[in-house]
Structures are given as structure tokens and as C-alpha cells.
Coordinates of C-alpha atoms in Angstrom, one line a residue:
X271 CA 0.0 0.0 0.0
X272 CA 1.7 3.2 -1.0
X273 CA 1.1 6.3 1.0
X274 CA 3.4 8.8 0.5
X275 CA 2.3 11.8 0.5
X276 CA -0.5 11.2 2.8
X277 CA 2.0 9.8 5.5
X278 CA 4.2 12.7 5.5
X279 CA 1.2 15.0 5.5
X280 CA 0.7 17.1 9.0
X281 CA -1.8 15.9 11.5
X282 CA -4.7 18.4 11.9
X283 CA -6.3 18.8 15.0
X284 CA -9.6 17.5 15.5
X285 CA -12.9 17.1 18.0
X286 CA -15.4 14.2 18.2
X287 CA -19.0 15.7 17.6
X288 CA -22.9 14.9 18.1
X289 CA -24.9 14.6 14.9
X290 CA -25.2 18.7 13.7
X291 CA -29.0 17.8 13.0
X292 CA -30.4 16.6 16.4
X293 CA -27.7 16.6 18.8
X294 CA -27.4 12.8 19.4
X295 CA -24.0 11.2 20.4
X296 CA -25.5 8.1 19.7
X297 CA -24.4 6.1 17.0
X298 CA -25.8 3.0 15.2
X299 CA -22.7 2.1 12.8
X300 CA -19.3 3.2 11.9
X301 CA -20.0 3.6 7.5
X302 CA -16.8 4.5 6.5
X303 CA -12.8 4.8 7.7
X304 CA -11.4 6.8 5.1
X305 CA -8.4 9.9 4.7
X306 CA -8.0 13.3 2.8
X307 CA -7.3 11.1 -0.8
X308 CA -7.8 14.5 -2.8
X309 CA -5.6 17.0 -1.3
X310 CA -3.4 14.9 0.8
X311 CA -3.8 18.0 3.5
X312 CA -3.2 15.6 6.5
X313 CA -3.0 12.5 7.5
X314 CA -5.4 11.9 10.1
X315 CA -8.2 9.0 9.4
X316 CA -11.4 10.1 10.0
X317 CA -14.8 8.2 10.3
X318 CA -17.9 8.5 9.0
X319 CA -21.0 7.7 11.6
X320 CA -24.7 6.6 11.3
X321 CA -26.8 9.0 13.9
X322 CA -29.1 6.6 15.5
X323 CA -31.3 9.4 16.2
X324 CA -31.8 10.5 13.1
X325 CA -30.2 8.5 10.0
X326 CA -27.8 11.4 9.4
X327 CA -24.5 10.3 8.3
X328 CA -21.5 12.6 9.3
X329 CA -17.8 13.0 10.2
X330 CA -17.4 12.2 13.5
X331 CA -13.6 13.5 14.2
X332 CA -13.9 16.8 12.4
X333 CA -11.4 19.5 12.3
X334 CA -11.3 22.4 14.0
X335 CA -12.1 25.6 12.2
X336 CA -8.5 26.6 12.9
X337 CA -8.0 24.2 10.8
X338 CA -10.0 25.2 7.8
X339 CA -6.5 27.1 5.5
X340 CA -5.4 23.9 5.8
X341 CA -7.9 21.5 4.7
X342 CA -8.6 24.1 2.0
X343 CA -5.3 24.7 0.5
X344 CA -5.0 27.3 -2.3
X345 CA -5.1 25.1 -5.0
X346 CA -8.2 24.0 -4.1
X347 CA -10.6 23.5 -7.1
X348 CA -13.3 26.1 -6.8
X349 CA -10.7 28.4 -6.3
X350 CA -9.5 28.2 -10.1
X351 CA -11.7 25.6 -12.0
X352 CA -9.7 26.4 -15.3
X353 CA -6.1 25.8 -14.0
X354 CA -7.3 23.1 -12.2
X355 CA -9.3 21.0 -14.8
X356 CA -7.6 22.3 -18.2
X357 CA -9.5 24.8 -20.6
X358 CA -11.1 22.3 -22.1
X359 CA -12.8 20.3 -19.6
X360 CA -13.6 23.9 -17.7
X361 CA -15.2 24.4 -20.9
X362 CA -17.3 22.1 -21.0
X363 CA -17.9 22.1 -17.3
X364 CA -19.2 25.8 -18.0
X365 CA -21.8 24.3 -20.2
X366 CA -23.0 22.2 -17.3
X367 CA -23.3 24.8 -15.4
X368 CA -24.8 27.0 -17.5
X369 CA -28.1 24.6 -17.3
X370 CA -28.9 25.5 -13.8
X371 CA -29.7 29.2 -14.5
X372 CA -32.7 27.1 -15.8
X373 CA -34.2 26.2 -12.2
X374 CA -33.1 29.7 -10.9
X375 CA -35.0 31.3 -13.6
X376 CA -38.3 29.2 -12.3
X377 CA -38.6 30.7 -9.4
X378 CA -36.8 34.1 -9.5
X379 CA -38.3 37.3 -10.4
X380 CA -37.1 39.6 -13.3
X381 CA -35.1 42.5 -10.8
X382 CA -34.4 39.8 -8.0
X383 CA -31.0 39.3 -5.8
X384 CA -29.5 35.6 -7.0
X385 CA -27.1 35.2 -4.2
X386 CA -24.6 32.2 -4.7
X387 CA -22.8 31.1 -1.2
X388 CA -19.7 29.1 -1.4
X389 CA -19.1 31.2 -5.0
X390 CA -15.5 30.3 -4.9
X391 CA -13.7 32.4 -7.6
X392 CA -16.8 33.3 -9.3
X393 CA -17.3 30.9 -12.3
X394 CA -21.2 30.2 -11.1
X395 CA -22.0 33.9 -10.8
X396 CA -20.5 34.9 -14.5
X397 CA -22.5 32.7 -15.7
X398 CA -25.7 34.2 -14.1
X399 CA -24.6 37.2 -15.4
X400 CA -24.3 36.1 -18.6
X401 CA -27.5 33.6 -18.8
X402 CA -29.6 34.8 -16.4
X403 CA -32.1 37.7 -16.4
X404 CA -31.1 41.5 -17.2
X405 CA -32.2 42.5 -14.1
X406 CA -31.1 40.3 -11.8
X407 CA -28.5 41.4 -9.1
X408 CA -25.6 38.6 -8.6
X409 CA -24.0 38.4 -5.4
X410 CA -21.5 36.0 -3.8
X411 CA -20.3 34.8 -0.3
X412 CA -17.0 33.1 0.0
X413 CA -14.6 32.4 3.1
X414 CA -11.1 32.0 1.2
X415 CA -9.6 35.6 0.6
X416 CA -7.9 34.0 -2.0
X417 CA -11.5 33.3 -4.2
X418 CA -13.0 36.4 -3.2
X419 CA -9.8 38.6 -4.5
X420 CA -10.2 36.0 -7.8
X421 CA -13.9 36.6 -7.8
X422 CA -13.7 40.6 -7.6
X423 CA -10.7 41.1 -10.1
X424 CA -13.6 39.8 -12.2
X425 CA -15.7 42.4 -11.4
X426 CA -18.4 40.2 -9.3
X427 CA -20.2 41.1 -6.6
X428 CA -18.7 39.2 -3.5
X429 CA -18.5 39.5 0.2
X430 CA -15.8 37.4 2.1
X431 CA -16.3 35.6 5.1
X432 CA -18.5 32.6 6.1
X433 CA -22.4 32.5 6.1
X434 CA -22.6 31.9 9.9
X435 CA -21.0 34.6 10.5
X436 CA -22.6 37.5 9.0
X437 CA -24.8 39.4 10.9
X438 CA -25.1 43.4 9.6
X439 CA -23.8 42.7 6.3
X440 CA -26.1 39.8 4.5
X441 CA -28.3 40.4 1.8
X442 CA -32.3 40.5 2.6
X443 CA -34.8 40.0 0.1
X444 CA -33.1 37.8 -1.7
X445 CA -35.2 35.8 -4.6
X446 CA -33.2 32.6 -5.2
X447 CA -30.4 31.4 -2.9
X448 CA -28.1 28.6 -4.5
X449 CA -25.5 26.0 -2.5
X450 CA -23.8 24.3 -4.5
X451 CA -21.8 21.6 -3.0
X452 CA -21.7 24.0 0.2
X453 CA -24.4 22.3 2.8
X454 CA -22.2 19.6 3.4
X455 CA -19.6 21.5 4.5
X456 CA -21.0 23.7 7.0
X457 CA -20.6 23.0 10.8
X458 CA -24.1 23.5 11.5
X459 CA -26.7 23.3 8.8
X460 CA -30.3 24.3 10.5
X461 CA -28.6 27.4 11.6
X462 CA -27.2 27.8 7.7
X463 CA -30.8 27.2 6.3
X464 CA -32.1 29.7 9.1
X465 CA -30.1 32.3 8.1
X466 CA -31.1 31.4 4.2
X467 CA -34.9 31.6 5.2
X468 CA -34.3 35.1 7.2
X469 CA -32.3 36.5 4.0
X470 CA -35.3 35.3 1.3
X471 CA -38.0 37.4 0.5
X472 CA -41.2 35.6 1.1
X473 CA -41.9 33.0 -1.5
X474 CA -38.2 33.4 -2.3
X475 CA -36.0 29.9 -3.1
X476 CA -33.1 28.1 -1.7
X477 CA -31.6 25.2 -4.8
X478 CA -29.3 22.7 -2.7
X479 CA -26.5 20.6 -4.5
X480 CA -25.2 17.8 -2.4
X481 CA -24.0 14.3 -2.7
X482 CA -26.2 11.4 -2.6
X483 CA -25.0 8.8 -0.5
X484 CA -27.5 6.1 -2.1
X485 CA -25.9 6.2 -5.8
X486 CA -24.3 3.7 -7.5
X487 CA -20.5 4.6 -6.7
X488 CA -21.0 5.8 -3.3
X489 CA -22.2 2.1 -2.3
X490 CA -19.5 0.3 -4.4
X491 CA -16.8 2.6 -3.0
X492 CA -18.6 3.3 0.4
X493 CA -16.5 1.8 3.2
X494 CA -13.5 3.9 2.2
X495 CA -13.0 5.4 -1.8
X496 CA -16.0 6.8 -2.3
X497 CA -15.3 10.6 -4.0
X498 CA -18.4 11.7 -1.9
X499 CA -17.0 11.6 1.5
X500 CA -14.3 14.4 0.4
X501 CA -13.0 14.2 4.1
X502 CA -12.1 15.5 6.2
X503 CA -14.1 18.8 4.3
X504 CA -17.5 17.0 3.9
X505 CA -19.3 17.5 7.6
X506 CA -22.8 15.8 7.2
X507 CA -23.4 13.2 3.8
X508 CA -27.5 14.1 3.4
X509 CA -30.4 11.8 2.3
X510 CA -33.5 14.3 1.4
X511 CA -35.6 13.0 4.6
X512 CA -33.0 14.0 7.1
X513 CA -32.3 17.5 5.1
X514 CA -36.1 17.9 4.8
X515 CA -36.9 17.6 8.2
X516 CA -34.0 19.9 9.4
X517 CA -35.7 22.7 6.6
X518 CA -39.0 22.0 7.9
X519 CA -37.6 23.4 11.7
X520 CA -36.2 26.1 9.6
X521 CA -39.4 27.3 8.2
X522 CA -38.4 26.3 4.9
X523 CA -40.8 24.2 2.4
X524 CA -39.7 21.2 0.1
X525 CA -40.6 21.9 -4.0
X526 CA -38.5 18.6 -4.9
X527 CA -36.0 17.4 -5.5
X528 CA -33.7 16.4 -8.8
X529 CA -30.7 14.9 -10.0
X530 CA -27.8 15.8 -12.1
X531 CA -25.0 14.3 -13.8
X532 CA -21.8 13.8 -11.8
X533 CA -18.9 12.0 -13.4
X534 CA -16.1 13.0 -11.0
X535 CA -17.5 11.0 -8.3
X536 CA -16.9 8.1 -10.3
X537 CA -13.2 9.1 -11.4
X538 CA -12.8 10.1 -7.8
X539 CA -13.8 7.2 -6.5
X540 CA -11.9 4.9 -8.9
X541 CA -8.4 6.5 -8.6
X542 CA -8.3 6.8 -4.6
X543 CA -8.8 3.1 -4.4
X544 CA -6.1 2.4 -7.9
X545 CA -3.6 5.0 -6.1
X546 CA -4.2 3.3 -2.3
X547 CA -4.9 -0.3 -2.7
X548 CA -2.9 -1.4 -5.1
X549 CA -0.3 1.2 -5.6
X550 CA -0.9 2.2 -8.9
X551 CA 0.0 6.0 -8.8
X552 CA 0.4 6.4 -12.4
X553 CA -2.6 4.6 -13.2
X554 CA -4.7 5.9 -10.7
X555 CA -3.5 9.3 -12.7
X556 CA -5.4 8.2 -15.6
X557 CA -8.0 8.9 -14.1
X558 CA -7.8 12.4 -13.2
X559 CA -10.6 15.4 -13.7
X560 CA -8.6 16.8 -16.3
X561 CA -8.3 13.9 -18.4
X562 CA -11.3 14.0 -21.3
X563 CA -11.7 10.0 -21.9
X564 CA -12.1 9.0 -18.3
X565 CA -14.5 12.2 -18.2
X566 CA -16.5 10.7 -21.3
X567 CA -16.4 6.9 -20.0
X568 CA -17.5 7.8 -16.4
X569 CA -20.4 10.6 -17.9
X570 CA -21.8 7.7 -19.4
X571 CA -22.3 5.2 -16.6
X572 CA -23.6 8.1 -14.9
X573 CA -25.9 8.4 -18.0
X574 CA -27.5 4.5 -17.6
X575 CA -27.7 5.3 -14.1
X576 CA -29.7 7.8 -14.1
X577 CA -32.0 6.1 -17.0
X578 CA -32.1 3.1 -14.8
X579 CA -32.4 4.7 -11.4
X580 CA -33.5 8.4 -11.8
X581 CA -31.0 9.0 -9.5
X582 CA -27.0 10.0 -9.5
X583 CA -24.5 10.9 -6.8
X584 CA -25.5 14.8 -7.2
X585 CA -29.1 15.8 -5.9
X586 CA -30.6 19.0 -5.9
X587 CA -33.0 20.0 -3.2
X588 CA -35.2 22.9 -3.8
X589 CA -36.8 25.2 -0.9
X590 CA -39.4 27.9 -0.5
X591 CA -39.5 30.5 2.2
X592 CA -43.1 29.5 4.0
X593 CA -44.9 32.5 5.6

């Protein structure tokens, strides 16, 4: 088993936590033992937990938030999608994107505030500009100084800092509220989604992204590989009861829910457990995000899974304010 970077990696500190939806320390079943396989930012194990309470699966020895500039280190992929994955595949990425201004545009009035938290450098709110409706206002919320600097050079909208913490300086009457891969990070989600329900104008929206741990990869990969864990930065792995139920306490309404094509689960997946298990670095490499044949082959098993499950690794959960 090779390990290289991973062993000489620093060991972040970390605290052992009650489920982040109902407070339990009770836990029916250890899911998964797993390590930080995409950044190789430390090399603590962490473990993934059943809440017996509540069915929420989470990440039992989390890091501290002191921790967070180094779990996130600054070539982390939102940061830079297009030195990250090639112009080519960010390319065609940006056309994937580019189809959810179609559920924003559902929902949203013609002069409303989109407001994208967890914006990154920016990529997601260009293309609201660019797609979305004259009149709408585009405004993101980032932690890392580094994406927000990215983010404004462009000439977005985009106020630094983290979600939770804002008090004076959030948005209100916001239309349409997108999280894109974000929930799942968060230390504490009901407080997120109350925040997201004060900030929305009444009948406004709030579109989740966030990993389904019920696909097809994330049970063959599950007890360690899977790309959906991302650990130690993924907090809580959500089914939409759980995530329901915690909106519901928010005041927030389920419209549905939907899933989307995600491919780099699958070539995430498949390369930590080539690169680990077998110590096959260079073909684990193959594999990469940046690589367009292992993009095309894993696009299309996503394709028959979705035809034969309606499901995929990536769901989106849709909320309305309820007054």
C-alpha cells in the first residue's frame, strides 16, 4: 500500500462531535474509515458515523475551524476551476453549469438578488450574469480571501467571510439562494438554512447541491473510496428526509428534488482506491478530472444510471420560504 504523501502529511487537529441535525451522540454504525485522498492536506483518518437518532450520516472527528486554511489549500478546485481541470474540460464544465440558470429562472423574479454562497472564484455567478435575467443582481459569499480577490478582479459582486458569521452585512430579500456543494460542509446546517430563510424574500427559493450517499459509486466505494465523502471537508453526507426535516424546523418548504450528472464522483472514487490499494499512482492518474476519456467513460455510466435509477451521486433540493 503506497502512501506517500499522505504519511508525511501534518496531523490536523480535530474534536469528536454529536450529529449537527439533532444533537445525538448516539451512533448505530461506523460507514466509513477513510483519509483526505484528494488533497493529501493531512494524515489523520477520520470516520464516518450513522446517527441513531436520526439516520444522518456525518464526520465524526472533524477538524477544527482553525484548521479550515489547511484542509482548504489554495489550489483547491473552486478556487481556479480552469487551472485546475484544463480549458477544455472547464469548458465544457461551464456548459453544465450553464443549465442550472434554468431552475433559478423558475422561481426568481425579473429584478431579484441571486445570491450564490460558497461562490469560490466566481465561475457560477458569471454565468448568471451572462444567462440569467437582465435585471437580476448577482451576489456571492466566500470564506477564502484568495477566491473572493479572484472573484472581484472579475468584477463580481462578492462579500468574504463565512455564512454563519454575518450578521449586519447579509443580503435580505433575496429571490433565489443557490449552495452548491456548500451544505455539506457547514458546521451547522439548520442554523445555515435559518439564516437562508431570514435573508429570502417571502416565497423566495433556496436550490441545494449535495452528494447522494444512495448512488451507485457511493455504495461500491462506500466503506472507504468513495469521491463523496471528500474528508475531512464534507461535515454531514445528506439523504433528502433528514435534510427535509432539518428545513422543515427552519421554516423552509420542500418543492422537490432532482438529480444531475456527476462524473467526477466516479473518477474520484476509482483512482483513490487504484492510487491506495494497489499502488498504482500512475494509473490511478489516468483517471484524473482533467483527463477527457475518463471524463466521457465515467459521464456515461452516470448516463445509464440515471436512466435506470432516476437517480445520481448529485441531488438537488429545492426550498421555498413558508410565511
Amino acid at each position: 500500500m503506497r502512501q506517500p504523501d499522505l504519511d508525511q502529511a501534518p496531523t490536523v487537529s480535530t474534536r469528536t462531535v454529536a450529529c449537527a441535525l439533532c444533537g445525538s451522540h448516539d451512533i448505530a454504525e461506523t460507514v466509513c474509515e477513510t483519509r483526505d485522498f484528494c488533497y493529501e492536506t493531512c494524515a489523520n483518518s477520520f470516520r464516518y458515523v450513522r446517527c441513531a437518532g436520526c439516520d444522518n450520516l456525518y464526520l465524526a472527528n472533524r477538524p477544527d475551524l482553525c484548521e479550515l486554511s489547511v484542509i482548504y489549500p489554495q489550489n483547491y478546485l473552486t478556487y481556479d476551476y480552469e487551472s485546475s481541470l484544463g480549458p477544455i474540460i472547464s469548458a465544457l464544465r461551464n456548459k453544465v453549469q450553464a443549465k442550472k440558470i434554468k431552475p433559478i429562472a423558475r422561481y426568481a423574479q425579473d429584478d431579484d438578488i441571486i445570491l450564490d454562497v460558497g461562490c469560490g472564484a466566481g465561475d457560477f455567478l458569471e454565468l448568471i450574469q451572462r444567462f440569467g435575467a437582465p435585471g437580476w443582481r448577482a451576489i456571492g459569499i466566500d470564506f477564502s480571501p484568495q477566491a473572493v480577490a479572484r472573484a472581484r478582479s472579475k468584477g463580481l459582486e462578492v462579500i468574504e467571510g463565512r455564512i454563519e458569521d454575518m450578521a449586519d452585512d447579509r443580503p435580505e430579500g433575496v429571490g433565489v439562494i443557490v449552495m452548491n456543494q456548500l451544505i455539506e460542509h457547514v458546521e451547522d446546517p439548520q442554523k445555515v438554512m435559518t439564516i437562508c430563510h431570514d435573508m429570502l424574500r417571502p416565497g423566495g427559493v433556496l436550490i441545494l447541491e449535495t452528494p447522494n450517499p444512495n448512488a451507485w459509486e457511493a455504495v461500491l466505494f462506500r466503506a472507504r473510496y468513495w469521491g463523496g465523502w471528500h474528508a475531512p471537508r464534507h461535515w454531514n453526507i445528506f439523504t433528502p428526509e433528514p435534510l427535509g426535516k432539518a428545513a422543515a424546523a427552519c421554516g423552509l418548504e420542500p418543492l422537490g428534488v432532482e438529480y444531475t450528472l456527476n462524473p467526477f464522483s466516479w473518477l474520484h472514487s476509482i483512482q483513490y482506491l487504484l492510487r491506495e490499494r494497489f499502488g498504482w499512482d500512475r494509473v490511478g492518474r489516468l483517471s484524473d478530472v482533467d483527463r477527457f476519456v475518463p471524463l466521457a467513460l465515467a459521464s456515461s455510466l452516470d448516463v445509464v444510471q440515471k436512466a435506470v435509477t432516476g437517480r445520481t451521486s448529485n441531488q438537488r433540493l429545492i426550498f421555498t420560504r413558508r410565511d
